């Protein structure tokens, strides 16, 4: 049976709290001290929940019913009205703005990055993103809206920077999704919408004089000895830096002057056999006292 204004006004406190039920889950919770609270009981995801709708008499019976109906409309869309209410409060306070979440992501994600990389990332956001969507609730940002921001960068001819900024925005959006502040990543919908980055080919050194200068520079290298050995070995085995970096002592036969790389490493059907020249063997023998007890011949060599 539905409540009436008279029944609500005349409700008096008792020794224990009690409820006056209205319709569709709405009820008035009367406390022993006299306070009266509107509550909505509902179910979502197989669980029963309660939602606060206000305090009587500040919120009348008519207003409580209107709030109940709004909450039930959200339930009809599969949205938890309590979660929706919390999100609205965060948005109003600016807690769910793109800038706020991006700064939170930056503080966490960049903690183990180099200072220069972290600084550049933040500069890109502050210069090219925050002025346009920094104050926007992150869950409301659309793909066309983000595309508009990125095309401002693209219009300057900074195509590579445009793609880097898109990737950063995508990381921020995925962080927002993971922390319950957004439902999708609009950056993921922009595939093919930006000008592609032109591939850059770095010329090989073919001038004998330049090759000599490179070899002398390697000989004069003052960094880690294992790194110097790997640099000296590279032109003697004609392999990629990553393959030299992953050279394992178990693959190297000094006596036979061979380096047998497993097929799986080379993405080939058969193992790859690299003949080792006298100079290559000398380099490996010079480093063996330093790294021979470990797995890799030249640990620490950058790829």
PDB file of C-alpha atoms in Angstrom:
ATOM      1  CA  UNK A   1       0.000   0.000   0.000  1.00  0.00           C
ATOM      2  CA  UNK A   2       1.364   3.413  -0.977  1.00  0.00           C
ATOM      3  CA  UNK A   3       2.282   5.967   1.670  1.00  0.00           C
ATOM      4  CA  UNK A   4       0.406   9.237   2.081  1.00  0.00           C
ATOM      5  CA  UNK A   5       1.693  12.648   3.131  1.00  0.00           C
ATOM      6  CA  UNK A   6      -0.372  12.357   6.302  1.00  0.00           C
ATOM      7  CA  UNK A   7       1.167   9.001   7.239  1.00  0.00           C
ATOM      8  CA  UNK A   8       4.664  10.363   6.699  1.00  0.00           C
ATOM      9  CA  UNK A   9       4.027  13.541   8.723  1.00  0.00           C
ATOM     10  CA  UNK A  10       2.488  11.637  11.607  1.00  0.00           C
ATOM     11  CA  UNK A  11       5.234   9.002  11.867  1.00  0.00           C
ATOM     12  CA  UNK A  12       6.627   9.164  15.410  1.00  0.00           C
ATOM     13  CA  UNK A  13       9.833   7.519  16.686  1.00  0.00           C
ATOM     14  CA  UNK A  14       9.692   4.342  18.744  1.00  0.00           C
ATOM     15  CA  UNK A  15      12.192   2.523  20.941  1.00  0.00           C
ATOM     16  CA  UNK A  16      13.525   0.744  17.861  1.00  0.00           C
ATOM     17  CA  UNK A  17      13.936   1.954  14.289  1.00  0.00           C
ATOM     18  CA  UNK A  18      11.147   0.951  11.917  1.00  0.00           C
ATOM     19  CA  UNK A  19      10.223   1.291   8.262  1.00  0.00           C
ATOM     20  CA  UNK A  20       7.179   2.681   6.480  1.00  0.00           C
ATOM     21  CA  UNK A  21       6.996   1.092   3.041  1.00  0.00           C
ATOM     22  CA  UNK A  22       5.840   2.934  -0.063  1.00  0.00           C
ATOM     23  CA  UNK A  23       5.952   1.317  -3.520  1.00  0.00           C
ATOM     24  CA  UNK A  24       8.671  -0.048  -5.821  1.00  0.00           C
ATOM     25  CA  UNK A  25      11.280  -0.411  -3.087  1.00  0.00           C
ATOM     26  CA  UNK A  26      10.895   3.055  -1.530  1.00  0.00           C
ATOM     27  CA  UNK A  27      10.516   3.292   2.249  1.00  0.00           C
ATOM     28  CA  UNK A  28      10.876   5.783   5.103  1.00  0.00           C
ATOM     29  CA  UNK A  29      13.319   4.713   7.824  1.00  0.00           C
ATOM     30  CA  UNK A  30      12.242   6.233  11.159  1.00  0.00           C
ATOM     31  CA  UNK A  31      15.007   6.316  13.784  1.00  0.00           C
ATOM     32  CA  UNK A  32      14.545   6.282  17.612  1.00  0.00           C
ATOM     33  CA  UNK A  33      15.970   9.805  17.809  1.00  0.00           C
ATOM     34  CA  UNK A  34      13.334  11.154  15.437  1.00  0.00           C
ATOM     35  CA  UNK A  35      15.331  11.399  12.219  1.00  0.00           C
ATOM     36  CA  UNK A  36      13.533  10.114   9.118  1.00  0.00           C
ATOM     37  CA  UNK A  37      15.433   8.924   6.042  1.00  0.00           C
ATOM     38  CA  UNK A  38      14.220   7.974   2.586  1.00  0.00           C
ATOM     39  CA  UNK A  39      15.739   4.742   1.324  1.00  0.00           C
ATOM     40  CA  UNK A  40      15.409   2.666  -1.839  1.00  0.00           C
ATOM     41  CA  UNK A  41      15.851  -1.098  -1.759  1.00  0.00           C
ATOM     42  CA  UNK A  42      16.852  -2.628  -5.086  1.00  0.00           C
ATOM     43  CA  UNK A  43      18.630  -5.617  -6.603  1.00  0.00           C
ATOM     44  CA  UNK A  44      21.395  -5.643  -9.198  1.00  0.00           C
ATOM     45  CA  UNK A  45      23.828  -8.375 -10.147  1.00  0.00           C
ATOM     46  CA  UNK A  46      21.987 -10.785  -7.855  1.00  0.00           C
ATOM     47  CA  UNK A  47      22.651  -8.610  -4.792  1.00  0.00           C
ATOM     48  CA  UNK A  48      20.261  -6.552  -2.679  1.00  0.00           C
ATOM     49  CA  UNK A  49      21.362  -2.962  -2.060  1.00  0.00           C
ATOM     50  CA  UNK A  50      20.148   0.229  -0.387  1.00  0.00           C
ATOM     51  CA  UNK A  51      20.322   3.769  -1.724  1.00  0.00           C
ATOM     52  CA  UNK A  52      19.913   6.949   0.340  1.00  0.00           C
ATOM     53  CA  UNK A  53      17.416   9.344  -1.241  1.00  0.00           C
ATOM     54  CA  UNK A  54      17.410  12.148   1.315  1.00  0.00           C
ATOM     55  CA  UNK A  55      16.070  13.240   4.700  1.00  0.00           C
ATOM     56  CA  UNK A  56      12.442  14.015   5.481  1.00  0.00           C
ATOM     57  CA  UNK A  57      11.027  16.714   5.575  1.00  0.00           C
ATOM     58  CA  UNK A  58      13.731  18.369   3.405  1.00  0.00           C
ATOM     59  CA  UNK A  59      12.869  15.748   0.786  1.00  0.00           C
ATOM     60  CA  UNK A  60       9.112  15.331   0.455  1.00  0.00           C
ATOM     61  CA  UNK A  61       7.270  12.130  -0.424  1.00  0.00           C
ATOM     62  CA  UNK A  62       6.754  13.441  -3.958  1.00  0.00           C
ATOM     63  CA  UNK A  63      10.467  14.228  -4.402  1.00  0.00           C
ATOM     64  CA  UNK A  64      11.502  10.876  -2.892  1.00  0.00           C
ATOM     65  CA  UNK A  65       9.323   9.094  -5.457  1.00  0.00           C
ATOM     66  CA  UNK A  66      10.853  11.147  -8.277  1.00  0.00           C
ATOM     67  CA  UNK A  67      14.347  10.173  -7.105  1.00  0.00           C
ATOM     68  CA  UNK A  68      13.257   6.541  -6.858  1.00  0.00           C
ATOM     69  CA  UNK A  69      11.971   6.613 -10.426  1.00  0.00           C
ATOM     70  CA  UNK A  70      15.269   8.055 -11.709  1.00  0.00           C
ATOM     71  CA  UNK A  71      17.177   5.329  -9.905  1.00  0.00           C
ATOM     72  CA  UNK A  72      14.918   2.633 -11.332  1.00  0.00           C
ATOM     73  CA  UNK A  73      15.387   4.064 -14.824  1.00  0.00           C
ATOM     74  CA  UNK A  74      19.146   3.601 -14.396  1.00  0.00           C
ATOM     75  CA  UNK A  75      18.570   0.040 -13.194  1.00  0.00           C
ATOM     76  CA  UNK A  76      16.608  -0.580 -16.368  1.00  0.00           C
ATOM     77  CA  UNK A  77      19.790   0.308 -18.298  1.00  0.00           C
ATOM     78  CA  UNK A  78      21.878  -2.050 -16.179  1.00  0.00           C
ATOM     79  CA  UNK A  79      23.466   0.830 -14.231  1.00  0.00           C
ATOM     80  CA  UNK A  80      23.851   0.704 -10.458  1.00  0.00           C
ATOM     81  CA  UNK A  81      22.296   3.991  -9.227  1.00  0.00           C
ATOM     82  CA  UNK A  82      24.667   4.150  -6.260  1.00  0.00           C
ATOM     83  CA  UNK A  83      27.693   3.908  -8.559  1.00  0.00           C
ATOM     84  CA  UNK A  84      26.165   6.527 -10.838  1.00  0.00           C
ATOM     85  CA  UNK A  85      25.628   8.854  -7.876  1.00  0.00           C
ATOM     86  CA  UNK A  86      29.230   8.468  -6.707  1.00  0.00           C
ATOM     87  CA  UNK A  87      30.544   9.119 -10.222  1.00  0.00           C
ATOM     88  CA  UNK A  88      28.445  12.286 -10.475  1.00  0.00           C
ATOM     89  CA  UNK A  89      29.904  13.552  -7.188  1.00  0.00           C
ATOM     90  CA  UNK A  90      33.444  12.858  -8.359  1.00  0.00           C
ATOM     91  CA  UNK A  91      32.781  14.647 -11.635  1.00  0.00           C
ATOM     92  CA  UNK A  92      31.354  17.664  -9.809  1.00  0.00           C
ATOM     93  CA  UNK A  93      34.462  17.797  -7.614  1.00  0.00           C
ATOM     94  CA  UNK A  94      36.741  17.460 -10.648  1.00  0.00           C
ATOM     95  CA  UNK A  95      38.093  14.143  -9.389  1.00  0.00           C
ATOM     96  CA  UNK A  96      37.254  12.353 -12.639  1.00  0.00           C
ATOM     97  CA  UNK A  97      38.602  15.001 -14.994  1.00  0.00           C
ATOM     98  CA  UNK A  98      41.077  13.844 -17.632  1.00  0.00           C
ATOM     99  CA  UNK A  99      43.797  16.057 -16.167  1.00  0.00           C
ATOM    100  CA  UNK A 100      43.304  14.762 -12.621  1.00  0.00           C
ATOM    101  CA  UNK A 101      43.453  11.131 -13.742  1.00  0.00           C
ATOM    102  CA  UNK A 102      46.361  11.769 -16.132  1.00  0.00           C
ATOM    103  CA  UNK A 103      48.409  13.287 -13.302  1.00  0.00           C
ATOM    104  CA  UNK A 104      47.538  10.322 -11.088  1.00  0.00           C
ATOM    105  CA  UNK A 105      48.573   7.915 -13.865  1.00  0.00           C
ATOM    106  CA  UNK A 106      51.794   9.858 -14.440  1.00  0.00           C
ATOM    107  CA  UNK A 107      52.755   9.738 -10.757  1.00  0.00           C
ATOM    108  CA  UNK A 108      52.330   5.961 -10.701  1.00  0.00           C
ATOM    109  CA  UNK A 109      53.396   4.904 -14.191  1.00  0.00           C
ATOM    110  CA  UNK A 110      56.444   7.164 -14.474  1.00  0.00           C
ATOM    111  CA  UNK A 111      57.862   6.362 -11.043  1.00  0.00           C
ATOM    112  CA  UNK A 112      60.364   3.882 -12.508  1.00  0.00           C
ATOM    113  CA  UNK A 113      61.069   5.796 -15.726  1.00  0.00           C
ATOM    114  CA  UNK A 114      63.957   8.170 -16.365  1.00  0.00           C
ATOM    115  CA  UNK A 115      63.441  11.741 -15.191  1.00  0.00           C
ATOM    116  CA  UNK A 116      63.792  13.118 -18.723  1.00  0.00           C
ATOM    117  CA  UNK A 117      61.178  10.711 -20.118  1.00  0.00           C
ATOM    118  CA  UNK A 118      58.741  11.497 -17.302  1.00  0.00           C
ATOM    119  CA  UNK A 119      59.239  15.247 -17.796  1.00  0.00           C
ATOM    120  CA  UNK A 120      58.697  15.060 -21.569  1.00  0.00           C
ATOM    121  CA  UNK A 121      55.527  13.015 -21.124  1.00  0.00           C
ATOM    122  CA  UNK A 122      54.062  15.545 -18.700  1.00  0.00           C
ATOM    123  CA  UNK A 123      55.057  18.455 -20.953  1.00  0.00           C
ATOM    124  CA  UNK A 124      53.218  16.866 -23.890  1.00  0.00           C
ATOM    125  CA  UNK A 125      50.064  16.492 -21.822  1.00  0.00           C
ATOM    126  CA  UNK A 126      50.211  20.033 -20.435  1.00  0.00           C
ATOM    127  CA  UNK A 127      50.938  21.651 -23.782  1.00  0.00           C
ATOM    128  CA  UNK A 128      48.818  19.652 -26.212  1.00  0.00           C
ATOM    129  CA  UNK A 129      46.065  17.877 -24.263  1.00  0.00           C
ATOM    130  CA  UNK A 130      45.079  19.506 -20.952  1.00  0.00           C
ATOM    131  CA  UNK A 131      44.088  22.888 -22.497  1.00  0.00           C
ATOM    132  CA  UNK A 132      41.446  21.138 -24.621  1.00  0.00           C
ATOM    133  CA  UNK A 133      40.104  18.197 -22.593  1.00  0.00           C
ATOM    134  CA  UNK A 134      41.805  18.524 -19.206  1.00  0.00           C
ATOM    135  CA  UNK A 135      38.605  19.590 -17.433  1.00  0.00           C
ATOM    136  CA  UNK A 136      36.383  17.069 -19.201  1.00  0.00           C
ATOM    137  CA  UNK A 137      35.022  14.081 -17.217  1.00  0.00           C
ATOM    138  CA  UNK A 138      37.126  11.211 -18.513  1.00  0.00           C
ATOM    139  CA  UNK A 139      34.156   8.898 -19.032  1.00  0.00           C
ATOM    140  CA  UNK A 140      32.523  11.447 -21.367  1.00  0.00           C
ATOM    141  CA  UNK A 141      35.455  11.936 -23.747  1.00  0.00           C
ATOM    142  CA  UNK A 142      34.611  10.609 -27.206  1.00  0.00           C
ATOM    143  CA  UNK A 143      36.795   9.443 -30.072  1.00  0.00           C
ATOM    144  CA  UNK A 144      35.930  12.499 -32.268  1.00  0.00           C
ATOM    145  CA  UNK A 145      36.772  14.793 -29.343  1.00  0.00           C
ATOM    146  CA  UNK A 146      40.179  13.189 -28.832  1.00  0.00           C
ATOM    147  CA  UNK A 147      40.789  13.188 -32.585  1.00  0.00           C
ATOM    148  CA  UNK A 148      40.205  16.952 -32.637  1.00  0.00           C
ATOM    149  CA  UNK A 149      42.906  17.378 -29.979  1.00  0.00           C
ATOM    150  CA  UNK A 150      45.382  15.203 -31.870  1.00  0.00           C
ATOM    151  CA  UNK A 151      44.758  16.925 -35.194  1.00  0.00           C
ATOM    152  CA  UNK A 152      45.924  20.200 -33.678  1.00  0.00           C
ATOM    153  CA  UNK A 153      49.312  18.524 -33.249  1.00  0.00           C
ATOM    154  CA  UNK A 154      49.085  16.927 -36.685  1.00  0.00           C
ATOM    155  CA  UNK A 155      48.415  20.328 -38.283  1.00  0.00           C
ATOM    156  CA  UNK A 156      51.826  21.523 -37.043  1.00  0.00           C
ATOM    157  CA  UNK A 157      53.463  18.757 -39.059  1.00  0.00           C
ATOM    158  CA  UNK A 158      54.465  16.926 -35.874  1.00  0.00           C
ATOM    159  CA  UNK A 159      53.164  13.559 -37.067  1.00  0.00           C
ATOM    160  CA  UNK A 160      55.356  11.378 -34.868  1.00  0.00           C
ATOM    161  CA  UNK A 161      54.553  13.502 -31.786  1.00  0.00           C
ATOM    162  CA  UNK A 162      50.864  13.184 -32.654  1.00  0.00           C
ATOM    163  CA  UNK A 163      51.096   9.379 -32.503  1.00  0.00           C
ATOM    164  CA  UNK A 164      53.120   9.487 -29.276  1.00  0.00           C
ATOM    165  CA  UNK A 165      50.474  11.726 -27.687  1.00  0.00           C
ATOM    166  CA  UNK A 166      47.718   9.365 -28.839  1.00  0.00           C
ATOM    167  CA  UNK A 167      49.549   6.486 -27.169  1.00  0.00           C
ATOM    168  CA  UNK A 168      49.905   8.472 -23.926  1.00  0.00           C
ATOM    169  CA  UNK A 169      46.197   9.374 -23.946  1.00  0.00           C
ATOM    170  CA  UNK A 170      45.357   5.717 -24.505  1.00  0.00           C
ATOM    171  CA  UNK A 171      47.427   4.730 -21.479  1.00  0.00           C
ATOM    172  CA  UNK A 172      45.617   7.323 -19.351  1.00  0.00           C
ATOM    173  CA  UNK A 173      42.226   6.084 -20.558  1.00  0.00           C
ATOM    174  CA  UNK A 174      43.090   2.453 -19.839  1.00  0.00           C
ATOM    175  CA  UNK A 175      44.193   3.479 -16.342  1.00  0.00           C
ATOM    176  CA  UNK A 176      40.829   5.225 -15.903  1.00  0.00           C
ATOM    177  CA  UNK A 177      39.045   2.034 -17.001  1.00  0.00           C
ATOM    178  CA  UNK A 178      41.090  -0.103 -14.610  1.00  0.00           C
ATOM    179  CA  UNK A 179      40.281   2.235 -11.704  1.00  0.00           C
ATOM    180  CA  UNK A 180      36.551   2.356 -12.458  1.00  0.00           C
ATOM    181  CA  UNK A 181      36.382   5.911 -13.800  1.00  0.00           C
ATOM    182  CA  UNK A 182      35.775   5.148 -17.483  1.00  0.00           C
ATOM    183  CA  UNK A 183      34.248   2.363 -19.528  1.00  0.00           C
ATOM    184  CA  UNK A 184      36.138   2.527 -22.817  1.00  0.00           C
ATOM    185  CA  UNK A 185      39.269   3.922 -24.447  1.00  0.00           C
ATOM    186  CA  UNK A 186      38.426   6.374 -27.276  1.00  0.00           C
ATOM    187  CA  UNK A 187      42.062   6.313 -28.429  1.00  0.00           C
ATOM    188  CA  UNK A 188      41.553   2.700 -29.511  1.00  0.00           C
ATOM    189  CA  UNK A 189      38.883   3.875 -31.980  1.00  0.00           C
ATOM    190  CA  UNK A 190      41.289   6.202 -33.815  1.00  0.00           C
ATOM    191  CA  UNK A 191      43.166   3.527 -35.743  1.00  0.00           C
ATOM    192  CA  UNK A 192      43.694   4.815 -39.271  1.00  0.00           C
ATOM    193  CA  UNK A 193      42.373   8.306 -38.449  1.00  0.00           C
ATOM    194  CA  UNK A 194      45.803   9.959 -38.236  1.00  0.00           C
ATOM    195  CA  UNK A 195      48.488  10.471 -40.841  1.00  0.00           C
ATOM    196  CA  UNK A 196      50.946   7.551 -40.684  1.00  0.00           C
ATOM    197  CA  UNK A 197      54.481   8.146 -39.495  1.00  0.00           C
ATOM    198  CA  UNK A 198      56.929   7.996 -42.384  1.00  0.00           C
ATOM    199  CA  UNK A 199      59.424   5.175 -42.009  1.00  0.00           C
ATOM    200  CA  UNK A 200      62.990   6.342 -41.542  1.00  0.00           C
ATOM    201  CA  UNK A 201      65.866   4.293 -42.866  1.00  0.00           C
ATOM    202  CA  UNK A 202      69.251   4.734 -41.286  1.00  0.00           C
ATOM    203  CA  UNK A 203      72.062   4.463 -43.804  1.00  0.00           C
ATOM    204  CA  UNK A 204      74.678   1.785 -43.313  1.00  0.00           C
ATOM    205  CA  UNK A 205      78.324   2.782 -42.999  1.00  0.00           C
ATOM    206  CA  UNK A 206      80.014   1.863 -46.283  1.00  0.00           C
ATOM    207  CA  UNK A 207      82.965   4.259 -46.286  1.00  0.00           C
ATOM    208  CA  UNK A 208      86.125   2.371 -45.168  1.00  0.00           C
ATOM    209  CA  UNK A 209      87.374   5.493 -43.394  1.00  0.00           C
ATOM    210  CA  UNK A 210      84.130   5.812 -41.422  1.00  0.00           C
ATOM    211  CA  UNK A 211      84.259   2.120 -40.521  1.00  0.00           C
ATOM    212  CA  UNK A 212      87.761   2.624 -39.194  1.00  0.00           C
ATOM    213  CA  UNK A 213      86.578   5.552 -37.084  1.00  0.00           C
ATOM    214  CA  UNK A 214      83.771   3.399 -35.658  1.00  0.00           C
ATOM    215  CA  UNK A 215      86.138   0.561 -34.757  1.00  0.00           C
ATOM    216  CA  UNK A 216      88.546   2.998 -33.102  1.00  0.00           C
ATOM    217  CA  UNK A 217      85.659   4.500 -31.128  1.00  0.00           C
ATOM    218  CA  UNK A 218      84.707   1.014 -29.913  1.00  0.00           C
ATOM    219  CA  UNK A 219      88.341   0.336 -28.966  1.00  0.00           C
ATOM    220  CA  UNK A 220      88.417   3.570 -26.952  1.00  0.00           C
ATOM    221  CA  UNK A 221      85.053   2.891 -25.282  1.00  0.00           C
ATOM    222  CA  UNK A 222      85.397   3.469 -21.525  1.00  0.00           C
ATOM    223  CA  UNK A 223      82.152   1.889 -20.336  1.00  0.00           C
ATOM    224  CA  UNK A 224      81.553  -1.640 -19.039  1.00  0.00           C
ATOM    225  CA  UNK A 225      84.102  -4.158 -20.368  1.00  0.00           C
ATOM    226  CA  UNK A 226      81.365  -6.688 -21.265  1.00  0.00           C
ATOM    227  CA  UNK A 227      79.635  -4.040 -23.369  1.00  0.00           C
ATOM    228  CA  UNK A 228      82.871  -3.172 -25.154  1.00  0.00           C
ATOM    229  CA  UNK A 229      83.445  -6.856 -25.948  1.00  0.00           C
ATOM    230  CA  UNK A 230      79.927  -7.182 -27.360  1.00  0.00           C
ATOM    231  CA  UNK A 231      80.472  -4.092 -29.539  1.00  0.00           C
ATOM    232  CA  UNK A 232      83.767  -5.517 -30.827  1.00  0.00           C
ATOM    233  CA  UNK A 233      82.148  -8.908 -31.475  1.00  0.00           C
ATOM    234  CA  UNK A 234      79.158  -7.541 -33.443  1.00  0.00           C
ATOM    235  CA  UNK A 235      80.931  -6.742 -36.751  1.00  0.00           C
ATOM    236  CA  UNK A 236      82.705 -10.105 -36.626  1.00  0.00           C
ATOM    237  CA  UNK A 237      79.548 -12.236 -36.445  1.00  0.00           C
ATOM    238  CA  UNK A 238      77.119 -10.134 -38.543  1.00  0.00           C
ATOM    239  CA  UNK A 239      74.163 -10.564 -36.184  1.00  0.00           C
ATOM    240  CA  UNK A 240      71.618  -8.179 -34.752  1.00  0.00           C
ATOM    241  CA  UNK A 241      72.441  -6.428 -31.453  1.00  0.00           C
ATOM    242  CA  UNK A 242      69.667  -8.368 -29.706  1.00  0.00           C
ATOM    243  CA  UNK A 243      71.125 -11.672 -30.885  1.00  0.00           C
ATOM    244  CA  UNK A 244      74.580 -10.724 -29.624  1.00  0.00           C
ATOM    245  CA  UNK A 245      73.031  -9.624 -26.335  1.00  0.00           C
ATOM    246  CA  UNK A 246      71.373 -13.041 -25.924  1.00  0.00           C
ATOM    247  CA  UNK A 247      74.496 -15.064 -26.689  1.00  0.00           C
ATOM    248  CA  UNK A 248      74.701 -17.876 -24.128  1.00  0.00           C
ATOM    249  CA  UNK A 249      77.885 -19.679 -23.145  1.00  0.00           C
ATOM    250  CA  UNK A 250      76.069 -22.995 -23.641  1.00  0.00           C
ATOM    251  CA  UNK A 251      75.746 -22.135 -27.352  1.00  0.00           C
ATOM    252  CA  UNK A 252      79.428 -21.245 -27.841  1.00  0.00           C
ATOM    253  CA  UNK A 253      82.128 -23.837 -28.533  1.00  0.00           C
ATOM    254  CA  UNK A 254      85.466 -22.080 -28.201  1.00  0.00           C
ATOM    255  CA  UNK A 255      87.463 -25.180 -29.220  1.00  0.00           C
ATOM    256  CA  UNK A 256      85.454 -25.686 -32.416  1.00  0.00           C
ATOM    257  CA  UNK A 257      85.245 -21.912 -32.990  1.00  0.00           C
ATOM    258  CA  UNK A 258      81.474 -22.125 -33.480  1.00  0.00           C
ATOM    259  CA  UNK A 259      78.430 -20.404 -32.088  1.00  0.00           C
ATOM    260  CA  UNK A 260      75.330 -22.593 -32.519  1.00  0.00           C
ATOM    261  CA  UNK A 261      72.156 -20.527 -32.075  1.00  0.00           C
ATOM    262  CA  UNK A 262      68.972 -22.607 -31.495  1.00  0.00           C
ATOM    263  CA  UNK A 263      66.393 -22.458 -34.281  1.00  0.00           C
ATOM    264  CA  UNK A 264      63.732 -21.045 -31.932  1.00  0.00           C
ATOM    265  CA  UNK A 265      65.866 -17.989 -31.209  1.00  0.00           C
ATOM    266  CA  UNK A 266      66.385 -17.243 -34.889  1.00  0.00           C
ATOM    267  CA  UNK A 267      62.808 -18.151 -35.862  1.00  0.00           C
ATOM    268  CA  UNK A 268      64.239 -20.722 -38.291  1.00  0.00           C
ATOM    269  CA  UNK A 269      63.718 -24.428 -38.888  1.00  0.00           C
ATOM    270  CA  UNK A 270      67.315 -25.374 -38.114  1.00  0.00           C
ATOM    271  CA  UNK A 271      69.910 -24.047 -35.723  1.00  0.00           C
ATOM    272  CA  UNK A 272      72.062 -21.224 -37.036  1.00  0.00           C
ATOM    273  CA  UNK A 273      75.823 -21.925 -36.988  1.00  0.00           C
ATOM    274  CA  UNK A 274      78.104 -18.892 -36.826  1.00  0.00           C
ATOM    275  CA  UNK A 275      81.813 -19.588 -37.531  1.00  0.00           C
ATOM    276  CA  UNK A 276      84.012 -17.684 -35.097  1.00  0.00           C
ATOM    277  CA  UNK A 277      87.122 -16.004 -36.438  1.00  0.00           C
ATOM    278  CA  UNK A 278      90.355 -15.909 -34.471  1.00  0.00           C
ATOM    279  CA  UNK A 279      89.567 -12.347 -33.373  1.00  0.00           C
ATOM    280  CA  UNK A 280      86.058 -13.364 -32.241  1.00  0.00           C
ATOM    281  CA  UNK A 281      87.477 -16.258 -30.207  1.00  0.00           C
ATOM    282  CA  UNK A 282      90.000 -13.905 -28.581  1.00  0.00           C
ATOM    283  CA  UNK A 283      87.215 -11.515 -27.582  1.00  0.00           C
ATOM    284  CA  UNK A 284      85.159 -14.323 -26.056  1.00  0.00           C
ATOM    285  CA  UNK A 285      88.170 -15.701 -24.204  1.00  0.00           C
ATOM    286  CA  UNK A 286      88.906 -12.255 -22.786  1.00  0.00           C
ATOM    287  CA  UNK A 287      85.408 -11.930 -21.370  1.00  0.00           C
ATOM    288  CA  UNK A 288      84.973 -15.512 -20.146  1.00  0.00           C
ATOM    289  CA  UNK A 289      86.701 -14.923 -16.759  1.00  0.00           C
ATOM    290  CA  UNK A 290      84.194 -12.124 -16.122  1.00  0.00           C
ATOM    291  CA  UNK A 291      80.912 -13.687 -17.327  1.00  0.00           C
ATOM    292  CA  UNK A 292      81.717 -17.384 -17.805  1.00  0.00           C
ATOM    293  CA  UNK A 293      79.883 -18.458 -14.640  1.00  0.00           C
ATOM    294  CA  UNK A 294      76.678 -16.824 -15.790  1.00  0.00           C
ATOM    295  CA  UNK A 295      74.251 -17.642 -18.571  1.00  0.00           C
ATOM    296  CA  UNK A 296      75.035 -14.833 -21.000  1.00  0.00           C
ATOM    297  CA  UNK A 297      78.366 -13.944 -22.559  1.00  0.00           C
ATOM    298  CA  UNK A 298      77.742 -10.185 -22.507  1.00  0.00           C
ATOM    299  CA  UNK A 299      75.054  -9.272 -19.951  1.00  0.00           C
ATOM    300  CA  UNK A 300      74.131  -5.619 -19.873  1.00  0.00           C
ATOM    301  CA  UNK A 301      74.791  -5.002 -23.569  1.00  0.00           C
ATOM    302  CA  UNK A 302      71.955  -2.712 -24.771  1.00  0.00           C
ATOM    303  CA  UNK A 303      69.695  -3.971 -27.537  1.00  0.00           C
TER     304      UNK A 303
END
